[in-house]
CSV table of N, CA, C and O in Angstrom, one decimal:
chain,number,residue,atom,x,y,z
A,1,MET,N,-37.1,-18.6,9.2
A,1,MET,CA,-35.7,-18.6,9.1
A,1,MET,C,-35.2,-17.4,9.9
A,1,MET,O,-35.6,-16.2,9.6
A,2,ASP,N,-34.3,-17.6,10.8
A,2,ASP,CA,-33.7,-16.5,11.7
A,2,ASP,C,-32.3,-16.2,11.2
A,2,ASP,O,-31.4,-17.0,11.3
A,3,LEU,N,-32.2,-14.9,10.7
A,3,LEU,CA,-30.8,-14.5,10.2
A,3,LEU,C,-30.2,-13.7,11.3
A,3,LEU,O,-30.7,-12.6,11.6
A,4,ASP,N,-29.1,-14.1,11.8
A,4,ASP,CA,-28.4,-13.4,12.9
A,4,ASP,C,-27.2,-12.7,12.2
A,4,ASP,O,-26.2,-13.4,12.0
A,5,ILE,N,-27.4,-11.5,11.9
A,5,ILE,CA,-26.3,-10.7,11.2
A,5,ILE,C,-25.4,-10.0,12.2
A,5,ILE,O,-25.9,-9.2,13.1
A,6,ASP,N,-24.2,-10.3,12.2
A,6,ASP,CA,-23.2,-9.7,13.1
A,6,ASP,C,-22.6,-8.5,12.4
A,6,ASP,O,-21.7,-8.7,11.5
A,7,LEU,N,-23.1,-7.3,12.7
A,7,LEU,CA,-22.6,-6.1,12.0
A,7,LEU,C,-21.1,-5.8,12.2
A,7,LEU,O,-20.4,-5.3,11.4
A,8,GLU,N,-20.6,-6.3,13.4
A,8,GLU,CA,-19.2,-6.1,13.7
A,8,GLU,C,-18.3,-6.9,12.7
A,8,GLU,O,-17.3,-6.4,12.2
A,9,GLU,N,-18.7,-8.1,12.4
A,9,GLU,CA,-18.0,-8.9,11.5
A,9,GLU,C,-18.1,-8.4,10.0
A,9,GLU,O,-17.1,-8.4,9.3
A,10,ILE,N,-19.3,-7.9,9.7
A,10,ILE,CA,-19.4,-7.3,8.3
A,10,ILE,C,-18.6,-6.1,8.2
A,10,ILE,O,-17.9,-5.9,7.2
A,11,CYS,N,-18.5,-5.3,9.2
A,11,CYS,CA,-17.7,-4.1,9.2
A,11,CYS,C,-16.2,-4.4,9.1
A,11,CYS,O,-15.5,-3.8,8.4
A,12,LYS,N,-15.8,-5.5,9.8
A,12,LYS,CA,-14.4,-6.0,9.7
A,12,LYS,C,-14.1,-6.4,8.3
A,12,LYS,O,-13.0,-6.0,7.8
A,13,LEU,N,-15.0,-7.1,7.7
A,13,LEU,CA,-14.7,-7.5,6.3
A,13,LEU,C,-14.6,-6.4,5.3
A,13,LEU,O,-13.8,-6.3,4.4
A,14,VAL,N,-15.5,-5.4,5.5
A,14,VAL,CA,-15.5,-4.2,4.7
A,14,VAL,C,-14.1,-3.4,4.9
A,14,VAL,O,-13.5,-3.0,3.9
A,15,VAL,N,-13.7,-3.3,6.1
A,15,VAL,CA,-12.4,-2.6,6.4
A,15,VAL,C,-11.2,-3.3,5.7
A,15,VAL,O,-10.3,-2.7,5.1
A,16,ILE,N,-11.2,-4.6,5.9
A,16,ILE,CA,-10.1,-5.5,5.3
A,16,ILE,C,-10.1,-5.3,3.8
A,16,ILE,O,-9.1,-5.1,3.2
A,17,GLY,N,-11.3,-5.5,3.2
A,17,GLY,CA,-11.4,-5.4,1.7
A,17,GLY,C,-11.0,-4.0,1.2
A,17,GLY,O,-10.3,-3.8,0.2
A,18,ALA,N,-11.5,-3.0,1.9
A,18,ALA,CA,-11.2,-1.6,1.5
A,18,ALA,C,-9.7,-1.3,1.7
A,18,ALA,O,-9.1,-0.6,0.8
A,19,GLY,N,-9.1,-1.9,2.7
A,19,GLY,CA,-7.6,-1.7,2.8
A,19,GLY,C,-6.9,-2.2,1.6
A,19,GLY,O,-6.0,-1.5,1.1
A,20,GLY,N,-7.2,-3.3,1.1
A,20,GLY,CA,-6.6,-3.9,-0.1
A,20,GLY,C,-6.8,-3.1,-1.3
A,20,GLY,O,-5.9,-2.7,-2.1
A,21,VAL,N,-8.1,-2.7,-1.5
A,21,VAL,CA,-8.5,-1.9,-2.7
A,21,VAL,C,-7.8,-0.5,-2.7
A,21,VAL,O,-7.2,-0.1,-3.7
A,22,VAL,N,-7.9,0.1,-1.6
A,22,VAL,CA,-7.3,1.5,-1.5
A,22,VAL,C,-5.8,1.4,-1.7
A,22,VAL,O,-5.2,2.3,-2.4
A,23,THR,N,-5.1,0.5,-1.1
A,23,THR,CA,-3.7,0.4,-1.3
A,23,THR,C,-3.3,0.2,-2.8
A,23,THR,O,-2.4,0.9,-3.3
A,24,VAL,N,-4.0,-0.7,-3.5
A,24,VAL,CA,-3.7,-0.9,-4.9
A,24,VAL,C,-4.0,0.3,-5.7
A,24,VAL,O,-3.2,0.7,-6.6
A,25,ALA,N,-5.1,0.9,-5.4
A,25,ALA,CA,-5.6,2.1,-6.2
A,25,ALA,C,-4.7,3.3,-5.9
A,25,ALA,O,-4.5,4.2,-6.8
A,26,ALA,N,-4.2,3.5,-4.7
A,26,ALA,CA,-3.5,4.7,-4.3
A,26,ALA,C,-2.0,4.6,-4.6
A,26,ALA,O,-1.3,5.7,-4.7
A,27,THR,N,-1.5,3.4,-4.9
A,27,THR,CA,0.0,3.3,-5.1
A,27,THR,C,0.4,4.2,-6.3
A,27,THR,O,1.4,4.9,-6.2
A,28,PRO,N,-0.2,4.1,-7.5
A,28,PRO,CA,0.3,4.9,-8.6
A,28,PRO,C,0.2,6.4,-8.3
A,28,PRO,O,1.1,7.2,-8.6
A,29,ALA,N,-0.8,6.9,-7.6
A,29,ALA,CA,-0.9,8.3,-7.2
A,29,ALA,C,0.1,8.7,-6.2
A,29,ALA,O,0.7,9.8,-6.3
A,30,ALA,N,0.4,7.8,-5.3
A,30,ALA,CA,1.5,8.1,-4.3
A,30,ALA,C,2.8,8.2,-5.0
A,30,ALA,O,3.6,9.1,-4.6
A,31,LEU,N,3.1,7.3,-5.9
A,31,LEU,CA,4.4,7.3,-6.6
A,31,LEU,C,4.5,8.6,-7.4
A,31,LEU,O,5.5,9.3,-7.5
A,32,ALA,N,3.4,9.0,-8.1
A,32,ALA,CA,3.4,10.2,-8.9
A,32,ALA,C,3.7,11.4,-8.0
A,32,ALA,O,4.4,12.4,-8.3
A,33,GLY,N,3.0,11.4,-6.8
A,33,GLY,CA,3.2,12.5,-5.9
A,33,GLY,C,4.6,12.6,-5.4
A,33,GLY,O,5.1,13.7,-5.0
A,34,MET,N,5.4,11.5,-5.3
A,34,MET,CA,6.8,11.6,-4.9
A,34,MET,C,7.7,11.9,-6.0
A,34,MET,O,8.9,12.1,-5.8
A,35,GLY,N,7.2,11.9,-7.3
A,35,GLY,CA,8.1,12.3,-8.4
A,35,GLY,C,8.4,11.2,-9.4
A,35,GLY,O,9.2,11.3,-10.3
A,36,PHE,N,7.9,10.0,-9.2
A,36,PHE,CA,8.0,8.9,-10.1
A,36,PHE,C,7.0,9.0,-11.2
A,36,PHE,O,5.8,8.8,-10.9
A,37,THR,N,7.4,9.4,-12.4
A,37,THR,CA,6.4,9.6,-13.5
A,37,THR,C,6.6,8.6,-14.6
A,37,THR,O,7.6,7.9,-14.6
A,38,ALA,N,5.7,8.6,-15.5
A,38,ALA,CA,5.8,7.7,-16.7
A,38,ALA,C,6.9,8.0,-17.6
A,38,ALA,O,7.3,7.2,-18.4
A,39,THR,N,7.4,9.2,-17.5
A,39,THR,CA,8.5,9.6,-18.4
A,39,THR,C,9.9,9.7,-17.6
A,39,THR,O,10.9,10.1,-18.2
A,40,GLY,N,9.9,9.3,-16.4
A,40,GLY,CA,11.1,9.3,-15.6
A,40,GLY,C,10.9,10.1,-14.3
A,40,GLY,O,9.8,10.4,-13.9
A,41,ILE,N,12.0,10.4,-13.6
A,41,ILE,CA,12.0,11.0,-12.3
A,41,ILE,C,11.8,12.5,-12.5
A,41,ILE,O,12.5,13.1,-13.4
A,42,ALA,N,10.9,13.1,-11.8
A,42,ALA,CA,10.6,14.6,-11.9
A,42,ALA,C,11.7,15.3,-11.2
A,42,ALA,O,12.1,15.0,-10.1
A,43,ALA,N,12.2,16.4,-11.9
A,43,ALA,CA,13.3,17.2,-11.3
A,43,ALA,C,12.8,17.9,-10.0
A,43,ALA,O,11.7,18.4,-9.9
A,44,GLY,N,13.7,17.9,-9.0
A,44,GLY,CA,13.4,18.6,-7.8
A,44,GLY,C,12.4,17.8,-6.8
A,44,GLY,O,12.0,18.4,-5.8
A,45,SER,N,12.0,16.6,-7.2
A,45,SER,CA,11.1,15.9,-6.4
A,45,SER,C,11.7,15.1,-5.3
A,45,SER,O,13.0,15.0,-5.3
A,46,ILE,N,10.9,14.5,-4.5
A,46,ILE,CA,11.4,13.5,-3.5
A,46,ILE,C,12.2,12.4,-4.1
A,46,ILE,O,13.2,12.0,-3.7
A,47,ALA,N,11.6,11.9,-5.2
A,47,ALA,CA,12.3,10.8,-6.0
A,47,ALA,C,13.7,11.2,-6.5
A,47,ALA,O,14.6,10.4,-6.4
A,48,ALA,N,13.8,12.4,-6.9
A,48,ALA,CA,15.1,12.9,-7.4
A,48,ALA,C,16.1,13.0,-6.3
A,48,ALA,O,17.3,12.6,-6.5
A,49,LYS,N,15.6,13.5,-5.2
A,49,LYS,CA,16.5,13.6,-4.0
A,49,LYS,C,17.0,12.2,-3.6
A,49,LYS,O,18.1,12.0,-3.2
A,50,LEU,N,16.0,11.3,-3.5
A,50,LEU,CA,16.3,9.9,-3.1
A,50,LEU,C,17.3,9.2,-4.1
A,50,LEU,O,18.2,8.6,-3.7
A,51,MET,N,17.1,9.5,-5.4
A,51,MET,CA,18.0,8.9,-6.4
A,51,MET,C,19.4,9.5,-6.3
A,51,MET,O,20.4,8.8,-6.4
A,52,SER,N,19.5,10.8,-6.0
A,52,SER,CA,20.8,11.4,-5.8
A,52,SER,C,21.5,10.8,-4.6
A,52,SER,O,22.7,10.4,-4.7
A,53,TYR,N,20.8,10.6,-3.5
A,53,TYR,CA,21.3,10.0,-2.3
A,53,TYR,C,21.8,8.6,-2.6
A,53,TYR,O,22.9,8.2,-2.2
A,54,LEU,N,20.9,7.8,-3.3
A,54,LEU,CA,21.3,6.4,-3.6
A,54,LEU,C,22.5,6.3,-4.5
A,54,LEU,O,23.3,5.4,-4.4
A,55,ALA,N,22.6,7.2,-5.4
A,55,ALA,CA,23.7,7.3,-6.4
A,55,ALA,C,25.0,7.6,-5.6
A,55,ALA,O,26.0,6.9,-5.9
A,56,ILE,N,25.0,8.5,-4.7
A,56,ILE,CA,26.1,8.8,-3.9
A,56,ILE,C,26.6,7.6,-3.0
A,56,ILE,O,27.7,7.3,-3.0
A,57,MET,N,25.6,7.0,-2.4
A,57,MET,CA,25.9,5.9,-1.5
A,57,MET,C,26.3,4.7,-2.3
A,57,MET,O,27.1,3.8,-1.8
A,58,GLY,N,25.9,4.6,-3.6
A,58,GLY,CA,26.2,3.4,-4.4
A,58,GLY,C,27.4,3.6,-5.2
A,58,GLY,O,27.7,2.8,-6.1
A,59,GLY,N,28.1,4.7,-5.0
A,59,GLY,CA,29.4,4.9,-5.8
A,59,GLY,C,29.2,5.5,-7.2
A,59,GLY,O,30.0,5.3,-8.1
A,60,GLY,N,28.1,6.1,-7.4
A,60,GLY,CA,27.9,6.8,-8.7
A,60,GLY,C,26.7,6.3,-9.5
A,60,GLY,O,26.4,6.9,-10.5
A,61,GLY,N,26.0,5.3,-9.0
A,61,GLY,CA,24.8,4.8,-9.8
A,61,GLY,C,23.8,4.2,-8.9
A,61,GLY,O,24.1,3.9,-7.7
A,62,VAL,N,22.6,4.0,-9.4
A,62,VAL,CA,21.5,3.4,-8.7
A,62,VAL,C,21.4,1.9,-9.2
A,62,VAL,O,21.4,1.7,-10.4
A,63,ALA,N,21.3,1.0,-8.3
A,63,ALA,CA,21.4,-0.4,-8.7
A,63,ALA,C,20.1,-0.8,-9.6
A,63,ALA,O,19.0,-0.4,-9.2
A,64,ALA,N,20.4,-1.5,-10.7
A,64,ALA,CA,19.4,-2.0,-11.5
A,64,ALA,C,18.6,-3.1,-10.8
A,64,ALA,O,19.3,-3.9,-10.1
A,65,GLY,N,17.3,-3.1,-10.8
A,65,GLY,CA,16.6,-4.1,-10.2
A,65,GLY,C,16.4,-3.9,-8.7
A,65,GLY,O,15.7,-4.8,-8.0
A,66,GLY,N,16.9,-2.8,-8.2
A,66,GLY,CA,16.7,-2.6,-6.8
A,66,GLY,C,15.3,-1.9,-6.4
A,66,GLY,O,14.5,-1.8,-7.3
A,67,PHE,N,15.2,-1.5,-5.2
A,67,PHE,CA,13.9,-1.0,-4.7
A,67,PHE,C,13.5,0.3,-5.5
A,67,PHE,O,12.4,0.4,-6.0
A,68,PHE,N,14.5,1.2,-5.7
A,68,PHE,CA,14.2,2.4,-6.4
A,68,PHE,C,13.8,2.2,-7.8
A,68,PHE,O,12.9,2.7,-8.4
A,69,ALA,N,14.6,1.3,-8.5
A,69,ALA,CA,14.3,0.9,-9.9
A,69,ALA,C,12.9,0.3,-10.0
A,69,ALA,O,12.2,0.5,-11.0
A,70,THR,N,12.5,-0.5,-9.0
A,70,THR,CA,11.2,-1.2,-9.0
A,70,THR,C,10.1,-0.1,-8.9
A,70,THR,O,9.1,-0.2,-9.6
A,71,LEU,N,10.3,0.9,-8.0
A,71,LEU,CA,9.3,2.0,-7.9
A,71,LEU,C,9.1,2.7,-9.2
A,71,LEU,O,8.0,3.0,-9.7
A,72,GLN,N,10.3,3.0,-9.9
A,72,GLN,CA,10.2,3.7,-11.2
A,72,GLN,C,9.5,2.8,-12.2
A,72,GLN,O,8.7,3.3,-13.1
A,73,SER,N,9.8,1.5,-12.2
A,73,SER,CA,9.2,0.6,-13.1
A,73,SER,C,7.6,0.6,-13.0
A,73,SER,O,6.9,0.6,-13.9
A,74,ILE,N,7.2,0.6,-11.7
A,74,ILE,CA,5.8,0.6,-11.4
A,74,ILE,C,5.2,1.9,-12.0
A,74,ILE,O,4.1,1.9,-12.6
A,75,ALA,N,5.8,3.0,-11.8
A,75,ALA,CA,5.3,4.3,-12.2
A,75,ALA,C,5.3,4.4,-13.8
A,75,ALA,O,4.3,5.0,-14.3
A,76,MET,N,6.2,3.7,-14.4
A,76,MET,CA,6.2,3.8,-15.9
A,76,MET,C,5.2,2.8,-16.5
A,76,MET,O,4.6,3.1,-17.6
A,77,GLY,N,5.1,1.6,-15.9
A,77,GLY,CA,4.3,0.6,-16.6
A,77,GLY,C,3.1,0.1,-15.8
A,77,GLY,O,2.3,-0.7,-16.3
A,78,GLY,N,2.9,0.6,-14.6
A,78,GLY,CA,1.7,0.2,-13.8
A,78,GLY,C,2.1,-1.1,-13.0
A,78,GLY,O,3.2,-1.6,-13.1
A,79,LEU,N,1.2,-1.5,-12.2
A,79,LEU,CA,1.4,-2.7,-11.3
A,79,LEU,C,1.2,-4.0,-12.1
A,79,LEU,O,0.2,-4.1,-12.8
A,80,SER,N,2.1,-4.9,-11.9
A,80,SER,CA,1.8,-6.2,-12.5
A,80,SER,C,0.8,-6.9,-11.6
A,80,SER,O,0.5,-6.5,-10.5
A,81,TRP,N,0.3,-8.0,-12.1
A,81,TRP,CA,-0.7,-8.8,-11.2
A,81,TRP,C,-0.1,-9.2,-9.9
A,81,TRP,O,-0.7,-9.2,-8.9
A,82,LEU,N,1.2,-9.6,-10.0
A,82,LEU,CA,1.9,-10.0,-8.8
A,82,LEU,C,2.0,-8.9,-7.8
A,82,LEU,O,1.8,-9.0,-6.6
A,83,SER,N,2.4,-7.7,-8.3
A,83,SER,CA,2.6,-6.5,-7.4
A,83,SER,C,1.3,-6.1,-6.9
A,83,SER,O,1.2,-5.8,-5.7
A,84,ALA,N,0.2,-6.1,-7.7
A,84,ALA,CA,-1.1,-5.8,-7.2
A,84,ALA,C,-1.6,-6.7,-6.1
A,84,ALA,O,-2.1,-6.3,-5.1
A,85,GLY,N,-1.3,-8.0,-6.3
A,85,GLY,CA,-1.7,-9.0,-5.3
A,85,GLY,C,-0.9,-8.8,-4.0
A,85,GLY,O,-1.5,-8.9,-2.9
A,86,PHE,N,0.4,-8.5,-4.1
A,86,PHE,CA,1.2,-8.3,-2.9
A,86,PHE,C,0.7,-7.0,-2.2
A,86,PHE,O,0.5,-7.1,-0.9
A,87,LEU,N,0.5,-5.9,-2.9
A,87,LEU,CA,0.1,-4.7,-2.3
A,87,LEU,C,-1.3,-4.9,-1.7
A,87,LEU,O,-1.7,-4.3,-0.6
A,88,GLY,N,-2.2,-5.6,-2.4
A,88,GLY,CA,-3.6,-5.8,-1.9
A,88,GLY,C,-3.5,-6.6,-0.6
A,88,GLY,O,-4.3,-6.3,0.3
A,89,GLY,N,-2.7,-7.6,-0.6
A,89,GLY,CA,-2.5,-8.4,0.7
A,89,GLY,C,-2.0,-7.6,1.8
A,89,GLY,O,-2.5,-7.7,3.0
A,90,ALA,N,-1.0,-6.7,1.5
A,90,ALA,CA,-0.5,-5.8,2.6
A,90,ALA,C,-1.5,-4.8,3.1
A,90,ALA,O,-1.7,-4.6,4.3
A,91,GLY,N,-2.3,-4.3,2.1
A,91,GLY,CA,-3.4,-3.3,2.5
A,91,GLY,C,-4.5,-4.0,3.3
A,91,GLY,O,-5.0,-3.5,4.3
A,92,SER,N,-4.8,-5.2,2.9
A,92,SER,CA,-5.8,-6.0,3.6
A,92,SER,C,-5.3,-6.3,5.0
A,92,SER,O,-6.1,-6.3,6.0
A,93,THR,N,-4.1,-6.7,5.2
A,93,THR,CA,-3.5,-6.9,6.5
A,93,THR,C,-3.6,-5.7,7.4
A,93,THR,O,-3.9,-5.8,8.5
A,94,ALA,N,-3.2,-4.5,6.8
A,94,ALA,CA,-3.3,-3.3,7.5
A,94,ALA,C,-4.7,-3.0,7.9
A,94,ALA,O,-5.0,-2.5,9.1
A,95,GLY,N,-5.7,-3.3,7.0
A,95,GLY,CA,-7.1,-3.1,7.4
A,95,GLY,C,-7.5,-4.0,8.5
A,95,GLY,O,-8.3,-3.6,9.4
A,96,TRP,N,-7.1,-5.3,8.5
A,96,TRP,CA,-7.4,-6.2,9.6
A,96,TRP,C,-6.8,-5.7,10.9
A,96,TRP,O,-7.5,-5.8,11.9
A,97,VAL,N,-5.5,-5.3,10.9
A,97,VAL,CA,-4.9,-4.7,12.1
A,97,VAL,C,-5.7,-3.5,12.6
A,97,VAL,O,-6.0,-3.4,13.8
A,98,LEU,N,-6.1,-2.7,11.7
A,98,LEU,CA,-6.9,-1.5,12.1
A,98,LEU,C,-8.3,-1.9,12.7
A,98,LEU,O,-8.7,-1.4,13.8
A,99,SER,N,-8.9,-2.9,12.1
A,99,SER,CA,-10.2,-3.4,12.7
A,99,SER,C,-10.0,-4.0,14.1
A,99,SER,O,-10.8,-3.9,14.9
A,100,ARG,N,-8.9,-4.7,14.3
A,100,ARG,CA,-8.6,-5.3,15.6
A,100,ARG,C,-8.4,-4.3,16.6
A,100,ARG,O,-8.8,-4.4,17.8
A,101,ILE,N,-7.6,-3.2,16.2
A,101,ILE,CA,-7.4,-2.1,17.2
A,101,ILE,C,-8.7,-1.4,17.5
A,101,ILE,O,-8.9,-1.2,18.7
A,102,CYS,N,-9.5,-1.1,16.5
A,102,CYS,CA,-10.7,-0.4,16.8
A,102,CYS,C,-11.7,-1.2,17.6
A,102,CYS,O,-12.4,-0.7,18.5
A,103,ASN,N,-11.8,-2.5,17.3
A,103,ASN,CA,-12.7,-3.4,18.1
A,103,ASN,C,-12.2,-3.6,19.5
A,103,ASN,O,-12.9,-3.9,20.4
A,104,GLY,N,-10.9,-3.5,19.7
A,104,GLY,CA,-10.3,-3.8,21.0
A,104,GLY,C,-10.4,-2.6,21.9
A,104,GLY,O,-10.2,-2.7,23.1
A,105,THR,N,-10.8,-1.4,21.4
A,105,THR,CA,-10.9,-0.2,22.2
A,105,THR,C,-12.3,0.2,22.5
A,105,THR,O,-12.6,1.4,22.8
A,106,ARG,N,-13.3,-0.7,22.3
A,106,ARG,CA,-14.7,-0.4,22.5
A,106,ARG,C,-14.9,-0.2,24.0
A,106,ARG,O,-14.2,-0.7,24.9
A,107,THR,N,-15.9,0.6,24.3
A,107,THR,CA,-16.3,0.8,25.7
A,107,THR,C,-17.8,0.5,25.9
A,107,THR,O,-18.6,1.4,26.2
A,108,ASP,N,-18.2,-0.7,25.7
A,108,ASP,CA,-19.6,-1.1,25.9
A,108,ASP,C,-19.8,-1.9,27.1
A,108,ASP,O,-19.2,-2.1,28.0
């Protein structure tokens, strides 16, 4: 039996899978780094500045159910299975694009 293993295809699958996993795993850490914490927005953080800007632009408050509120909800309660699936898909797509770019720039 002759197994013809295409290492380029295996590498592509690894990059695509890793893109999804890393995106889902890194999201909570990235949110914490921006100031979205389990107890609320950290004072003086990027999130606090963004909240202030959105409140000014929104006439004194931040919209419930909006993008900012969703980020805070994720920081407080973690990713739902739907959010994890969406982010995993987005990360996998980014991994696929990266693999296409890298494979398109070969010089063999």
